[in-house]
Amino acid sequence: MLNCCRSSLGVRRSLKNQSFRQAAAFTICFILLLSSGSWASANPLRLALLIGNANYAFAPLRNPINDVRGMAHELQKLNFNVTELENVSQAGMIEAIQRLAAHANTENSIVVFYYAGHAVQMEGKNYLLPVSFRASSEAGVPAQSLCLDEILSCLEIKGNTNILILDACRVNPYDASTANYSGSNRAIRGLTIKMRNKGLAPMKGASGTFIAFSTSPGQPASDGEATHGLYTQYLLRYLAGPGLSIEEIFKKVRVAVLKESRQQQIPWERSSLLNDFYFIPPSKDELTKKSVRDLLQEARIDISAGRYGVAYKRLKIANAMSATDDEIQQIQKQMEKIKKELRE
């Protein structure tokens, strides 16, 4: 259905020597910056396609339009070239995705695809429903919707970072009754509610892909009782957090949604990113602090596994980067632990 053209669609502080400390810190930070996905290119192309579908004849939703507008505002501030579409037909969605894939036909592009609206799963595949959706039986679903696997395949260009955010399978608390629906709308509503209650199916993408679901596989999501859907409400709060990796952003979102939904809605992600990705990269100081912390954690794991040589090398690097007495004390503690283990 999506006939996408893909031509080339591809770490510290020394206790003895101040100058060594500065040189090591600079070198390791430089290496980290080069390996970070968001720094891999000086000016990576940033593209975003945001689709919000709410005006369904068979099951209207309250918040997708507000959600895509909110996301468009935030992503524009993050220097994305944003295309924001509302209440789109199947043809309109296909055309927009094909256009996005064509524009992203450059290595090192960062592509965000955000969808808010109805979606269903059938036989392990996920389908996004355009406002023109009129299928009243499962057999008619593929022909009148967009298969998410096809969308992902369309965007899998070597060297690109693809971020798919799906705030779908929505349950609208203000539209629980079927009394106002009749005829074909009632039949379509019955089918989509039955399928929606299965939630979306887990899926994976090629390397360089990050997929975020508003709720865990097999569970529906709340359309929200305020201006935004529950999930997007917190995504908008944390998306532009300075120095936060994409995993840290979505972890904050998950904790907030889980708390507000009283453990009923658990956002879920699947990542095949090869490098750290930041919407707003950390400063050099922030990156250094984070790297010391990560090295300490990795050294602890290595010590527990008996990999003392590897742990020792990590601690030497962390020692050269450390900037506080607390970090130095933690490093010394792990060094002593290695010595103790080797003596025994």
Short mmCIF file of C-alpha atoms in Angstrom, two decimals:
data_model
loop_
_atom_site.label_atom_id
_atom_site.label_comp_id
_atom_site.label_asym_id
_atom_site.label_seq_id
_atom_site.Cartn_x
_atom_site.Cartn_y
_atom_site.Cartn_z
CA MET A 1 0.00 0.00 0.00
CA LEU A 2 2.79 2.41 0.90
CA ASN A 3 4.86 2.48 -2.26
CA CYS A 4 7.86 4.27 -0.78
CA CYS A 5 10.92 4.95 -2.91
CA ARG A 6 14.10 4.11 -0.98
CA SER A 7 17.06 4.81 -3.27
CA SER A 8 19.86 4.75 -0.65
CA LEU A 9 16.59 4.98 1.73
CA GLY A 10 20.48 4.82 4.81
CA VAL A 11 34.91 9.56 28.59
CA ARG A 12 38.31 12.14 34.69
CA ARG A 13 40.35 13.30 37.48
CA SER A 14 43.92 12.22 38.34
CA LEU A 15 44.83 12.43 42.03
CA LYS A 16 48.40 13.34 41.12
CA ASN A 17 48.54 15.20 37.83
CA GLN A 18 46.25 18.14 36.95
CA SER A 19 47.30 18.44 33.31
CA PHE A 20 46.72 14.72 32.70
CA ARG A 21 43.25 15.06 34.16
CA GLN A 22 42.32 17.90 31.84
CA ALA A 23 43.74 16.22 28.75
CA ALA A 24 42.00 12.91 29.48
CA ALA A 25 38.69 14.58 30.19
CA PHE A 26 38.85 16.55 26.93
CA THR A 27 39.79 13.50 24.85
CA ILE A 28 37.13 11.23 26.29
CA CYS A 29 34.39 13.86 26.06
CA PHE A 30 35.34 14.42 22.44
CA ILE A 31 35.08 10.70 21.71
CA LEU A 32 31.68 10.54 23.42
CA LEU A 33 30.39 13.49 21.48
CA LEU A 34 31.44 11.89 18.22
CA SER A 35 29.71 8.63 19.11
CA SER A 36 26.48 10.31 20.23
CA GLY A 37 23.71 9.95 17.68
CA SER A 38 22.65 13.59 17.92
CA TRP A 39 26.24 14.79 17.33
CA ALA A 40 27.10 12.41 14.52
CA SER A 41 26.44 15.13 11.98
CA ALA A 42 27.03 18.84 12.49
CA ASN A 43 23.61 19.70 11.09
CA PRO A 44 21.47 16.57 10.78
CA LEU A 45 18.19 17.01 8.95
CA ARG A 46 15.34 17.02 11.49
CA LEU A 47 11.95 16.04 10.12
CA ALA A 48 8.67 15.37 11.91
CA LEU A 49 5.31 14.16 10.68
CA LEU A 50 2.50 14.49 13.21
CA ILE A 51 -0.96 13.09 12.55
CA GLY A 52 -3.94 13.61 14.84
CA ASN A 53 -7.21 11.88 14.01
CA ALA A 54 -10.23 12.69 16.17
CA ASN A 55 -13.27 13.29 13.98
CA TYR A 56 -14.33 9.66 13.49
CA ALA A 57 -17.99 9.26 12.63
CA PHE A 58 -18.15 5.97 14.55
CA ALA A 59 -16.08 6.90 17.65
CA PRO A 60 -14.89 10.52 17.96
CA LEU A 61 -12.01 11.37 20.26
CA ARG A 62 -11.50 14.43 22.44
CA ASN A 63 -7.78 15.23 22.40
CA PRO A 64 -5.72 14.13 19.35
CA ILE A 65 -5.93 17.54 17.69
CA ASN A 66 -4.68 19.33 20.81
CA ASP A 67 -1.99 16.69 21.10
CA VAL A 68 -0.54 17.12 17.62
CA ARG A 69 -0.62 20.89 17.96
CA GLY A 70 1.23 20.65 21.27
CA MET A 71 3.80 18.27 19.79
CA ALA A 72 4.24 20.51 16.74
CA HIS A 73 4.98 23.49 19.00
CA GLU A 74 7.58 21.56 21.03
CA LEU A 75 9.32 19.98 18.04
CA GLN A 76 9.52 23.29 16.21
CA LYS A 77 11.35 24.70 19.24
CA LEU A 78 13.74 21.75 18.87
CA ASN A 79 14.49 22.77 15.28
CA PHE A 80 12.40 20.14 13.54
CA ASN A 81 10.80 20.80 10.18
CA VAL A 82 7.27 19.85 11.19
CA THR A 83 4.33 18.70 9.10
CA GLU A 84 1.20 18.59 11.25
CA LEU A 85 -1.99 17.04 9.87
CA GLU A 86 -5.43 16.81 11.44
CA ASN A 87 -8.34 14.48 10.69
CA VAL A 88 -6.68 12.82 7.73
CA SER A 89 -8.09 10.34 5.24
CA GLN A 90 -6.26 7.19 4.25
CA ALA A 91 -5.05 8.75 1.03
CA GLY A 92 -3.83 11.81 2.90
CA MET A 93 -1.89 9.70 5.40
CA ILE A 94 -0.26 7.64 2.65
CA GLU A 95 0.76 10.74 0.70
CA ALA A 96 2.23 12.39 3.84
CA ILE A 97 4.29 9.33 4.74
CA GLN A 98 5.61 8.94 1.21
CA ARG A 99 6.60 12.61 1.18
CA LEU A 100 8.34 12.22 4.57
CA ALA A 101 10.31 9.20 3.33
CA ALA A 102 11.37 11.06 0.20
CA HIS A 103 12.61 14.06 2.18
CA ALA A 104 14.43 11.80 4.66
CA ASN A 105 16.37 10.13 1.87
CA THR A 106 19.65 11.42 3.37
CA GLU A 107 21.94 9.67 5.84
CA ASN A 108 21.97 11.06 9.41
CA SER A 109 18.45 12.43 9.21
CA ILE A 110 16.43 12.40 12.43
CA VAL A 111 12.82 11.49 11.72
CA VAL A 112 9.94 11.70 14.19
CA PHE A 113 6.58 10.15 13.34
CA TYR A 114 3.86 10.87 15.92
CA TYR A 115 0.33 9.53 15.71
CA ALA A 116 -2.64 10.25 17.96
CA GLY A 117 -5.95 8.57 17.25
CA HIS A 118 -7.54 5.19 16.85
CA ALA A 119 -5.48 2.08 16.03
CA VAL A 120 -6.10 -1.65 16.23
CA GLN A 121 -4.13 -4.86 15.96
CA MET A 122 -5.02 -7.88 13.90
CA GLU A 123 -2.99 -11.07 13.61
CA GLY A 124 0.04 -9.46 15.27
CA LYS A 125 0.07 -6.39 13.04
CA ASN A 126 -0.89 -2.85 14.01
CA TYR A 127 -3.11 -0.64 11.89
CA LEU A 128 -3.63 3.14 12.19
CA LEU A 129 -7.17 4.21 11.37
CA PRO A 130 -7.79 7.27 9.20
CA VAL A 131 -10.96 9.28 9.79
CA SER A 132 -12.26 7.80 6.52
CA PHE A 133 -12.19 4.26 8.01
CA ARG A 134 -15.45 2.44 7.29
CA ALA A 135 -14.67 -1.29 7.63
CA SER A 136 -17.29 -3.20 9.59
CA SER A 137 -15.48 -6.57 9.51
CA GLU A 138 -11.89 -7.61 10.24
CA ALA A 139 -11.40 -8.63 6.63
CA GLY A 140 -11.81 -5.01 5.55
CA VAL A 141 -9.35 -3.51 8.03
CA PRO A 142 -6.07 -3.76 6.04
CA ALA A 143 -7.52 -2.14 2.93
CA GLN A 144 -8.95 0.85 4.80
CA SER A 145 -6.11 1.57 7.25
CA LEU A 146 -2.31 1.92 7.35
CA CYS A 147 -0.16 -0.97 8.52
CA LEU A 148 2.44 0.34 10.96
CA ASP A 149 5.01 -2.21 9.75
CA GLU A 150 4.74 -0.73 6.26
CA ILE A 151 5.19 2.80 7.61
CA LEU A 152 8.29 1.71 9.51
CA SER A 153 9.69 -0.06 6.48
CA CYS A 154 9.12 3.07 4.45
CA LEU A 155 11.24 5.13 6.87
CA GLU A 156 14.08 2.63 7.37
CA ILE A 157 16.85 4.52 5.61
CA LYS A 158 20.44 3.53 6.42
CA GLY A 159 22.13 5.94 8.83
CA ASN A 160 18.90 7.63 9.93
CA THR A 161 17.44 7.81 13.44
CA ASN A 162 13.73 7.01 13.39
CA ILE A 163 11.51 7.81 16.38
CA LEU A 164 7.93 6.53 16.24
CA ILE A 165 5.55 7.71 18.98
CA LEU A 166 2.11 6.11 19.05
CA ASP A 167 -0.56 7.52 21.34
CA ALA A 168 -3.23 5.22 20.05
CA CYS A 169 -5.82 2.59 21.05
CA ARG A 170 -7.55 5.41 22.88
CA VAL A 171 -10.52 5.00 25.20
CA ASN A 172 -12.55 8.20 25.48
CA PRO A 173 -14.23 8.53 28.92
CA TYR A 174 -16.68 11.06 27.46
CA ASP A 175 -17.96 8.75 24.77
CA ALA A 176 -18.72 5.46 26.52
CA SER A 177 -22.27 5.01 25.29
CA THR A 178 -23.29 3.53 21.96
CA ALA A 179 -26.83 4.93 22.23
CA ASN A 180 -26.15 7.78 19.80
CA TYR A 181 -24.88 5.49 17.06
CA SER A 182 -26.84 3.48 14.57
CA GLY A 183 -26.50 1.70 11.26
CA SER A 184 -23.02 1.29 9.82
CA ASN A 185 -21.46 3.60 12.43
CA ARG A 186 -22.69 1.31 15.19
CA ALA A 187 -21.32 -1.75 13.42
CA ILE A 188 -17.94 -0.12 12.80
CA ARG A 189 -17.88 1.08 16.41
CA GLY A 190 -18.52 -2.43 17.69
CA LEU A 191 -15.71 -3.86 15.59
CA THR A 192 -13.13 -1.19 16.48
CA ILE A 193 -13.92 -1.29 20.21
CA LYS A 194 -13.49 -5.07 20.20
CA MET A 195 -10.16 -4.81 18.39
CA ARG A 196 -8.97 -1.72 20.31
CA ASN A 197 -9.41 -3.51 23.63
CA LYS A 198 -6.67 -5.92 22.53
CA GLY A 199 -4.23 -2.98 22.48
CA LEU A 200 -1.38 -2.83 20.00
CA ALA A 201 1.05 -5.65 19.28
CA PRO A 202 4.75 -5.37 20.17
CA MET A 203 7.00 -4.68 17.23
CA LYS A 204 10.61 -3.98 16.38
CA GLY A 205 12.46 -1.92 13.85
CA ALA A 206 15.82 -1.94 12.11
CA SER A 207 18.91 -0.50 13.82
CA GLY A 208 18.52 3.18 14.60
CA THR A 209 14.84 2.89 15.52
CA PHE A 210 13.05 3.92 18.72
CA ILE A 211 9.36 2.99 19.07
CA ALA A 212 7.26 4.39 21.92
CA PHE A 213 3.74 3.23 22.77
CA SER A 214 1.40 5.16 25.05
CA THR A 215 0.52 1.92 26.78
CA SER A 216 1.90 -1.60 27.11
CA PRO A 217 1.18 -4.25 24.45
CA GLY A 218 -2.37 -5.56 24.63
CA GLN A 219 -3.75 -2.62 26.64
CA PRO A 220 -5.83 0.43 25.64
CA ALA A 221 -4.82 4.02 26.52
CA SER A 222 -6.74 6.94 27.99
CA ASP A 223 -7.75 9.83 25.75
CA GLY A 224 -7.49 12.03 28.87
CA GLU A 225 -9.96 14.16 30.78
CA ALA A 226 -8.14 17.46 30.23
CA THR A 227 -6.65 19.30 27.26
CA HIS A 228 -4.34 16.47 26.22
CA GLY A 229 -4.29 12.69 26.21
CA LEU A 230 -2.76 11.31 29.41
CA TYR A 231 0.41 10.10 27.67
CA THR A 232 1.02 13.14 25.50
CA GLN A 233 0.35 15.44 28.47
CA TYR A 234 3.56 14.19 30.11
CA LEU A 235 5.46 13.78 26.88
CA LEU A 236 5.00 17.50 26.27
CA ARG A 237 6.30 18.20 29.79
CA TYR A 238 9.53 16.21 29.44
CA LEU A 239 10.34 16.16 25.72
CA ALA A 240 12.60 19.21 25.77
CA GLY A 241 14.42 18.29 29.00
CA PRO A 242 18.00 19.58 28.54
CA GLY A 243 20.64 16.86 28.63
CA LEU A 244 18.14 14.01 28.90
CA SER A 245 18.65 11.00 26.66
CA ILE A 246 15.58 9.75 24.84
CA GLU A 247 15.43 6.76 27.22
CA GLU A 248 15.46 9.12 30.24
CA ILE A 249 12.68 11.24 28.75
CA PHE A 250 10.37 8.31 28.18
CA LYS A 251 11.18 6.81 31.58
CA LYS A 252 9.97 10.04 33.20
CA VAL A 253 6.83 9.89 31.07
CA ARG A 254 6.21 6.26 32.05
CA VAL A 255 6.56 6.98 35.79
CA ALA A 256 4.16 9.94 35.59
CA VAL A 257 1.51 8.13 33.53
CA LEU A 258 1.71 5.04 35.70
CA LYS A 259 1.15 7.15 38.82
CA GLU A 260 -1.73 9.22 37.45
CA SER A 261 -3.50 6.21 35.95
CA ARG A 262 -3.18 4.33 39.26
CA GLN A 263 -1.07 1.63 37.64
CA GLN A 264 -3.58 1.06 34.83
CA GLN A 265 -1.60 2.50 31.91
CA ILE A 266 2.06 1.61 31.46
CA PRO A 267 3.85 3.32 28.56
CA TRP A 268 6.28 1.04 26.77
CA GLU A 269 9.23 1.47 24.43
CA ARG A 270 11.39 -0.66 22.21
CA SER A 271 14.77 0.60 21.04
CA SER A 272 17.39 -0.51 18.54
CA LEU A 273 19.33 2.78 18.72
CA LEU A 274 23.06 2.29 18.34
CA ASN A 275 24.10 5.54 20.06
CA ASP A 276 22.78 7.91 22.70
CA PHE A 277 20.17 10.31 21.33
CA TYR A 278 19.32 13.70 22.81
CA PHE A 279 16.75 16.21 21.59
CA ILE A 280 18.86 18.76 23.55
CA PRO A 281 22.40 17.39 24.03
CA PRO A 282 24.03 17.73 27.46
CA SER A 283 26.75 20.27 28.05
CA LYS A 284 30.34 19.03 28.30
CA ASP A 285 30.14 19.20 32.13
CA GLU A 286 26.85 17.28 32.17
CA LEU A 287 28.22 14.69 29.77
CA THR A 288 31.33 14.20 31.94
CA LYS A 289 29.26 13.72 35.11
CA LYS A 290 26.98 11.25 33.36
CA SER A 291 29.94 9.33 31.96
CA VAL A 292 31.63 8.97 35.38
CA ARG A 293 28.36 7.68 36.79
CA ASP A 294 27.94 5.20 33.95
CA LEU A 295 31.53 3.99 34.20
CA LEU A 296 31.14 3.39 37.94
CA GLN A 297 27.98 1.39 37.35
CA GLU A 298 29.62 -0.68 34.61
CA ALA A 299 32.67 -1.30 36.83
CA ARG A 300 30.42 -2.56 39.64
CA ILE A 301 28.81 -5.01 37.21
CA ASP A 302 32.22 -6.16 35.98
CA ILE A 303 33.48 -6.70 39.54
CA SER A 304 30.39 -8.75 40.39
CA ALA A 305 31.07 -10.89 37.32
CA GLY A 306 34.75 -11.33 38.16
CA ARG A 307 35.98 -9.20 35.25
CA TYR A 308 38.53 -7.36 37.40
CA GLY A 309 40.82 -6.27 34.59
CA VAL A 310 37.98 -4.63 32.65
CA ALA A 311 36.63 -3.02 35.82
CA TYR A 312 40.10 -1.65 36.68
CA LYS A 313 40.40 -0.01 33.25
CA ARG A 314 36.96 1.60 33.58
CA LEU A 315 37.86 2.96 37.03
CA LYS A 316 41.12 4.43 35.74
CA ILE A 317 39.20 6.33 33.06
CA ALA A 318 36.57 7.45 35.58
CA ASN A 319 39.35 8.59 37.92
CA ALA A 320 40.78 10.79 35.18
CA MET A 321 37.35 12.34 34.55
CA SER A 322 36.10 12.69 38.13
CA ALA A 323 35.41 16.21 39.32
CA THR A 324 34.11 15.79 42.89
CA ASP A 325 35.38 14.25 46.14
CA ASP A 326 32.32 11.98 46.18
CA GLU A 327 33.19 10.51 42.77
CA ILE A 328 36.82 9.98 43.84
CA GLN A 329 35.70 8.21 47.01
CA GLN A 330 33.38 5.91 45.04
CA ILE A 331 36.19 5.07 42.61
CA GLN A 332 38.62 4.36 45.47
CA LYS A 333 36.01 2.12 47.09
CA GLN A 334 35.66 0.03 43.95
CA MET A 335 39.47 -0.11 43.54
CA GLU A 336 39.77 -1.47 47.08
CA LYS A 337 37.09 -4.00 46.33
CA ILE A 338 39.09 -5.31 43.36
CA LYS A 339 42.25 -5.57 45.49
CA LYS A 340 40.30 -7.44 48.17
CA GLU A 341 38.82 -9.87 45.65
CA LEU A 342 42.24 -10.57 44.12
CA ARG A 343 43.79 -11.22 47.56
CA GLU A 344 41.18 -13.80 48.46
#
